[in-house]
């Protein structure tokens, strides 16, 4: 019963530090990267999201609380405790289902200004991305630019994400997070915001898993006499 906005709200709560990959060597001919990968790592995007977390701290806390309450309600529907909700379990308690729907609607309402601010920041980066890409293409003498999922295997040297990030940081060092009153996001911007949010969430989950594994390993280590 999780909505798309619920996923995006979770991303707004994740504070993620991205580690830059090693600098790419000279590339000639074929190169690979994606706008989303570049935008995720751009300093302007990182700074903008930090500003959004500060400006919308109350809404973010509200979303966090609502998500916890929703999860508790969903667990109460799982009467056989198998981690999944059957149609019979859902139909058995319509009152709880209605409460979940109301909380998800509240999450969507609280998340709306957060998502709008993120999308506005990202759209400003998208607006100059074609120029960023062309600059790197000219510098690297690239003849073909592909997305990573279009290649089964290639040496790391063909990845020009670092180069694109560096140029984007130079061309767009900062973006605004408060859109004009009459601003409406383009579909491309909304899709990119969703993809960026999913990448951030995945990185946050990976980091949490790594930290948990490290803590478990430390606890299992024998103590000295």
Short mmCIF file of C-alpha atoms in Angstrom, two decimals:
data_model
loop_
_atom_site.label_atom_id
_atom_site.label_comp_id
_atom_site.label_asym_id
_atom_site.label_seq_id
_atom_site.Cartn_x
_atom_site.Cartn_y
_atom_site.Cartn_z
CA UNK A 1 0.00 0.00 0.00
CA UNK A 2 3.01 2.22 -0.42
CA UNK A 3 2.59 5.10 -2.83
CA UNK A 4 5.21 6.64 -5.11
CA UNK A 5 5.15 9.78 -2.99
CA UNK A 6 5.93 7.70 0.08
CA UNK A 7 9.14 6.56 -1.58
CA UNK A 8 10.07 10.11 -2.50
CA UNK A 9 9.38 11.24 1.05
CA UNK A 10 11.80 8.68 2.40
CA UNK A 11 14.47 10.09 0.15
CA UNK A 12 13.97 13.56 1.56
CA UNK A 13 14.88 12.16 4.96
CA UNK A 14 18.10 10.50 3.84
CA UNK A 15 21.29 12.46 4.38
CA UNK A 16 23.74 10.79 2.00
CA UNK A 17 27.39 11.55 1.37
CA UNK A 18 28.58 10.48 -2.05
CA UNK A 19 32.15 9.35 -2.63
CA UNK A 20 33.59 10.45 -5.94
CA UNK A 21 34.93 7.75 -8.22
CA UNK A 22 38.56 7.88 -9.42
CA UNK A 23 39.18 10.45 -12.10
CA UNK A 24 38.79 9.11 -15.62
CA UNK A 25 41.69 9.12 -18.03
CA UNK A 26 41.56 10.55 -21.54
CA UNK A 27 38.70 9.10 -23.55
CA UNK A 28 38.48 9.06 -27.33
CA UNK A 29 35.63 7.54 -29.30
CA UNK A 30 33.03 5.87 -27.08
CA UNK A 31 32.08 7.17 -23.65
CA UNK A 32 29.37 6.43 -21.12
CA UNK A 33 27.47 8.32 -18.42
CA UNK A 34 23.95 9.36 -17.51
CA UNK A 35 22.45 12.73 -16.56
CA UNK A 36 21.07 11.27 -13.33
CA UNK A 37 24.49 10.02 -12.20
CA UNK A 38 26.00 13.43 -12.87
CA UNK A 39 23.21 15.38 -11.18
CA UNK A 40 23.27 13.14 -8.10
CA UNK A 41 26.94 13.95 -7.54
CA UNK A 42 26.84 17.63 -8.49
CA UNK A 43 27.73 19.95 -5.63
CA UNK A 44 24.85 22.27 -6.41
CA UNK A 45 22.38 19.39 -6.03
CA UNK A 46 23.97 18.25 -2.76
CA UNK A 47 23.92 21.76 -1.30
CA UNK A 48 20.34 22.36 -2.46
CA UNK A 49 19.10 19.17 -0.82
CA UNK A 50 20.82 20.13 2.43
CA UNK A 51 19.06 23.51 2.32
CA UNK A 52 15.75 21.76 1.66
CA UNK A 53 16.26 19.48 4.66
CA UNK A 54 16.77 22.56 6.83
CA UNK A 55 13.95 24.63 5.38
CA UNK A 56 11.41 21.82 5.48
CA UNK A 57 12.58 20.17 8.70
CA UNK A 58 9.07 20.24 10.19
CA UNK A 59 7.52 18.56 7.15
CA UNK A 60 10.30 15.98 7.06
CA UNK A 61 9.72 15.12 10.71
CA UNK A 62 5.99 14.90 10.02
CA UNK A 63 6.62 12.51 7.12
CA UNK A 64 8.91 10.40 9.29
CA UNK A 65 6.26 10.11 11.99
CA UNK A 66 3.50 9.33 9.51
CA UNK A 67 5.60 6.64 7.85
CA UNK A 68 6.28 4.99 11.20
CA UNK A 69 2.59 5.08 12.07
CA UNK A 70 1.69 3.67 8.65
CA UNK A 71 4.18 0.83 9.06
CA UNK A 72 2.71 -0.03 12.45
CA UNK A 73 -0.80 -0.14 11.00
CA UNK A 74 0.34 -2.31 8.11
CA UNK A 75 1.97 -4.73 10.54
CA UNK A 76 -1.28 -4.96 12.48
CA UNK A 77 -3.02 -6.19 9.32
CA UNK A 78 -0.48 -9.00 8.94
CA UNK A 79 -2.28 -11.35 11.31
CA UNK A 80 -0.27 -14.45 10.35
CA UNK A 81 3.02 -12.55 10.66
CA UNK A 82 4.44 -13.76 7.33
CA UNK A 83 5.58 -10.31 6.24
CA UNK A 84 2.99 -10.10 3.47
CA UNK A 85 -0.56 -8.82 3.28
CA UNK A 86 -3.11 -11.11 1.67
CA UNK A 87 -6.39 -9.85 0.28
CA UNK A 88 -8.19 -11.62 3.10
CA UNK A 89 -6.10 -9.83 5.74
CA UNK A 90 -6.75 -6.46 4.13
CA UNK A 91 -10.49 -7.06 3.80
CA UNK A 92 -10.70 -8.29 7.40
CA UNK A 93 -10.02 -4.84 8.85
CA UNK A 94 -11.34 -2.04 6.62
CA UNK A 95 -11.02 0.51 9.43
CA UNK A 96 -7.23 0.07 9.57
CA UNK A 97 -7.05 0.17 5.78
CA UNK A 98 -8.86 3.49 5.81
CA UNK A 99 -6.47 4.84 8.45
CA UNK A 100 -3.50 3.80 6.30
CA UNK A 101 -4.98 5.53 3.27
CA UNK A 102 -5.53 8.71 5.28
CA UNK A 103 -1.94 8.69 6.52
CA UNK A 104 -0.59 8.10 3.01
CA UNK A 105 -2.63 11.08 1.82
CA UNK A 106 -1.14 13.13 4.66
CA UNK A 107 2.34 11.98 3.64
CA UNK A 108 1.68 13.10 0.08
CA UNK A 109 0.50 16.51 1.26
CA UNK A 110 3.48 17.03 3.58
CA UNK A 111 5.93 15.80 0.91
CA UNK A 112 4.65 18.03 -1.88
CA UNK A 113 6.72 21.16 -1.07
CA UNK A 114 9.81 19.00 -0.51
CA UNK A 115 9.48 17.24 -3.86
CA UNK A 116 8.67 20.53 -5.60
CA UNK A 117 11.81 22.20 -4.20
CA UNK A 118 13.96 19.22 -5.20
CA UNK A 119 12.52 19.19 -8.69
CA UNK A 120 13.09 22.92 -9.14
CA UNK A 121 16.74 22.53 -8.12
CA UNK A 122 17.20 19.62 -10.49
CA UNK A 123 15.51 21.39 -13.40
CA UNK A 124 18.05 24.20 -13.18
CA UNK A 125 20.82 21.63 -13.58
CA UNK A 126 19.01 19.95 -16.46
CA UNK A 127 18.71 23.29 -18.24
CA UNK A 128 22.49 23.47 -18.70
CA UNK A 129 23.23 19.76 -19.00
CA UNK A 130 23.33 19.75 -22.81
CA UNK A 131 26.04 22.42 -22.71
CA UNK A 132 27.95 20.47 -20.06
CA UNK A 133 27.80 17.32 -22.14
CA UNK A 134 28.89 19.09 -25.30
CA UNK A 135 31.86 20.64 -23.52
CA UNK A 136 33.08 17.23 -22.34
CA UNK A 137 32.43 15.70 -25.77
CA UNK A 138 34.62 18.37 -27.36
CA UNK A 139 37.35 18.08 -24.74
CA UNK A 140 37.49 14.28 -24.89
CA UNK A 141 36.87 14.03 -28.64
CA UNK A 142 33.97 11.69 -27.98
CA UNK A 143 32.17 10.31 -31.01
CA UNK A 144 29.54 8.17 -29.29
CA UNK A 145 27.95 8.78 -25.86
CA UNK A 146 26.00 5.89 -24.35
CA UNK A 147 24.17 5.31 -21.09
CA UNK A 148 25.74 2.64 -18.84
CA UNK A 149 22.84 0.22 -19.30
CA UNK A 150 23.49 0.18 -23.05
CA UNK A 151 26.89 -1.49 -22.51
CA UNK A 152 27.42 -5.05 -21.33
CA UNK A 153 31.07 -4.44 -20.47
CA UNK A 154 33.61 -1.66 -20.92
CA UNK A 155 36.79 -0.53 -19.16
CA UNK A 156 36.34 2.11 -16.49
CA UNK A 157 38.17 4.59 -18.70
CA UNK A 158 35.06 5.07 -20.87
CA UNK A 159 33.09 6.43 -17.90
CA UNK A 160 33.19 10.23 -18.16
CA UNK A 161 30.87 10.93 -15.22
CA UNK A 162 33.70 12.57 -13.27
CA UNK A 163 34.41 14.91 -16.16
CA UNK A 164 30.75 15.84 -16.50
CA UNK A 165 30.41 16.46 -12.77
CA UNK A 166 33.45 18.73 -12.78
CA UNK A 167 32.14 20.78 -15.69
CA UNK A 168 28.63 20.99 -14.19
CA UNK A 169 30.10 22.18 -10.89
CA UNK A 170 31.95 24.92 -12.76
CA UNK A 171 29.02 26.02 -14.90
CA UNK A 172 26.30 25.74 -12.25
CA UNK A 173 27.92 26.12 -8.81
CA UNK A 174 24.58 26.78 -7.09
CA UNK A 175 20.84 26.55 -7.69
CA UNK A 176 17.74 27.99 -6.06
CA UNK A 177 15.27 25.84 -4.12
CA UNK A 178 12.26 28.20 -4.06
CA UNK A 179 10.42 28.16 -7.39
CA UNK A 180 8.43 31.14 -8.67
CA UNK A 181 4.72 31.12 -7.92
CA UNK A 182 3.78 30.35 -11.54
CA UNK A 183 6.46 27.68 -12.06
CA UNK A 184 5.38 24.24 -13.22
CA UNK A 185 7.93 21.40 -13.46
CA UNK A 186 8.56 19.74 -16.80
CA UNK A 187 7.90 16.02 -17.07
CA UNK A 188 11.60 15.45 -17.69
CA UNK A 189 12.42 17.20 -14.42
CA UNK A 190 9.90 15.13 -12.46
CA UNK A 191 11.26 11.88 -13.90
CA UNK A 192 14.84 12.89 -13.15
CA UNK A 193 13.90 13.86 -9.60
CA UNK A 194 12.35 10.44 -9.06
CA UNK A 195 15.41 8.65 -10.45
CA UNK A 196 17.78 10.77 -8.37
CA UNK A 197 15.67 10.08 -5.28
CA UNK A 198 15.80 6.34 -5.88
CA UNK A 199 19.59 6.45 -6.32
CA UNK A 200 19.99 8.40 -3.06
CA UNK A 201 17.73 5.96 -1.23
CA UNK A 202 19.65 2.96 -2.55
CA UNK A 203 22.97 4.48 -1.48
CA UNK A 204 21.55 5.23 1.98
CA UNK A 205 20.34 1.63 2.32
CA UNK A 206 23.71 0.26 1.19
CA UNK A 207 25.56 2.45 3.68
CA UNK A 208 23.22 1.40 6.48
CA UNK A 209 23.74 -2.27 5.61
CA UNK A 210 27.52 -1.82 5.55
CA UNK A 211 27.51 -0.07 8.92
CA UNK A 212 25.34 -2.80 10.42
CA UNK A 213 27.68 -5.48 9.05
CA UNK A 214 30.72 -3.69 10.46
CA UNK A 215 29.12 -3.33 13.87
CA UNK A 216 28.17 -7.00 13.89
CA UNK A 217 31.70 -7.96 12.91
CA UNK A 218 33.16 -5.83 15.71
CA UNK A 219 30.83 -7.41 18.24
CA UNK A 220 31.87 -10.90 17.16
CA UNK A 221 35.58 -10.19 17.50
CA UNK A 222 37.06 -11.80 20.65
CA UNK A 223 38.21 -9.40 23.34
CA UNK A 224 41.77 -9.56 24.61
CA UNK A 225 42.61 -10.67 28.08
#
